[in-house]
Every structure is written in structure tokens, then in C-alpha cells.
Coordinates of C-alpha atoms in Angstrom, one line a residue:
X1 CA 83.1 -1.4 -200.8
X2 CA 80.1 -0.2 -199.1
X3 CA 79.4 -1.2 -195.1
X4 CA 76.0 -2.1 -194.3
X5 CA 76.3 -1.0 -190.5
X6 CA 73.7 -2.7 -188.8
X7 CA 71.7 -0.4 -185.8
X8 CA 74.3 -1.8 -183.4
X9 CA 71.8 -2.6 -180.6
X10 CA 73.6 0.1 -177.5
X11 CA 72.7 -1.5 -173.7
X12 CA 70.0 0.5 -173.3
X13 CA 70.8 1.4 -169.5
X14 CA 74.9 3.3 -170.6
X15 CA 73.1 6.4 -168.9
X16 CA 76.1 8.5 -169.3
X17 CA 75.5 8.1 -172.9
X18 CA 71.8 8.8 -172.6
X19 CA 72.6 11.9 -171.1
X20 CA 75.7 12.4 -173.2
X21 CA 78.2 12.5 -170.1
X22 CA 81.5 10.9 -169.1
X23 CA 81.6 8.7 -166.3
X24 CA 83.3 10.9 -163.6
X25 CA 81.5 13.6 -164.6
X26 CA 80.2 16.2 -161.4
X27 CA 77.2 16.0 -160.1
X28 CA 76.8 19.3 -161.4
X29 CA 77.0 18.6 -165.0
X30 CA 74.5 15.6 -164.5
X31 CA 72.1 18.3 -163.2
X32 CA 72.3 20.9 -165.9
X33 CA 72.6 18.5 -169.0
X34 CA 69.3 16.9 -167.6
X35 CA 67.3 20.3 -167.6
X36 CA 68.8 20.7 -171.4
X37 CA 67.6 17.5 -172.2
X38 CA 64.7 17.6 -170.8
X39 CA 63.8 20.8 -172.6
X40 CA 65.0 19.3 -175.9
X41 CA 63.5 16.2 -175.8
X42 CA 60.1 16.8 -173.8
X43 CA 56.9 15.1 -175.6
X44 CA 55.4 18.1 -175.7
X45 CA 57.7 20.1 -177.9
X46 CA 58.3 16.7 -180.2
X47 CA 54.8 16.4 -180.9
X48 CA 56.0 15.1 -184.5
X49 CA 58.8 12.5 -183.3
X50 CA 56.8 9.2 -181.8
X51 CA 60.1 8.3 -180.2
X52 CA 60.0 11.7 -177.9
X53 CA 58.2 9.9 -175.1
X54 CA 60.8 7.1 -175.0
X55 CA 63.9 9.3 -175.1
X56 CA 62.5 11.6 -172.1
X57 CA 62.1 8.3 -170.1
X58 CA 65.5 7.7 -171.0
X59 CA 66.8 10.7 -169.4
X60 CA 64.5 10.9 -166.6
X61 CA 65.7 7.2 -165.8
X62 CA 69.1 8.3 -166.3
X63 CA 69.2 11.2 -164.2
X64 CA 66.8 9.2 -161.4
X65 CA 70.5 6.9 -161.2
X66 CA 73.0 9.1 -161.9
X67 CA 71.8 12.1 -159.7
X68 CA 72.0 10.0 -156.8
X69 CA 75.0 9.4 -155.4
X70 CA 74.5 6.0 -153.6
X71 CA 72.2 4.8 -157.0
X72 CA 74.8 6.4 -158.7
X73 CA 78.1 4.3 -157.3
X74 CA 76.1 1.2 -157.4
X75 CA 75.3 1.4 -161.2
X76 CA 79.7 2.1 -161.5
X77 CA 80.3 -1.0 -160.0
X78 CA 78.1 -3.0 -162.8

């Protein structure tokens, strides 16, 4: 039989998954995964996609948290 899978609805702030990390992950990899990002997903390269904006606030939101170590344990203990 065929699924219908609905758009499961993801919380929109799992910014590990935004950024496509691990929790636990260094510092490090937060860092160099956000310029990659960042480069992919920039407005200005996705002039076509009118969700661009939205996922670069993502990761810019996401990296704002994670790249700061006290944000950063406070959004682990959620």
C-alpha cells in the first residue's frame, strides 16, 4: 500500500539538524559547517528558491546558539 507521509512538522529550533550536526559535535565543526552553509544557502546565490531567506536565518540563528558556549549548554539542557 502506498504511505501518504504527511510534512511531519520538525521543532523548528533542533539546530543541530539545521546545521546538519550531532549534538556533541566541536566547536570547530559548528564553525566550518556554518561558512558552508552559509555559502550554499545565501539569498543571494538562491535568487530562484523563495525559501533561501528563511533557511539562512535558520543557520545564522543556529550558529548565533550553538557557537556560543554558554547559549550553547543552555539550549542542551532544553
Amino acid at each position: 500500500s502506498h504511505h501518504h507521509i504527511n510534512s511531519v512538522k520538525m521543532p523548528s529550533n533542533n539546530h543541530y539538524q539545521t546545521l546538519g550536526l550531532k549534538r556533541g559535535c566541536k566547536d570547530t565543526e559548528i564553525r566550518s559547517q556554518y561558512r558552508k552553509l552559509a555559502l550554499k544557502y545565501h539569498p543571494d546565490k538562491n535568487r530562484s528558491n523563495p525559501n533561501a531567506t528563511a533557511n539562512f536565518q535558520k543557520i545564522l540563528d543556529a550558529t548565533e546558539i550553538l557557537g556560543d558556549p554558554t547559549k550553547r549548554r543552555a539550549y542542551d539542557r532544553e
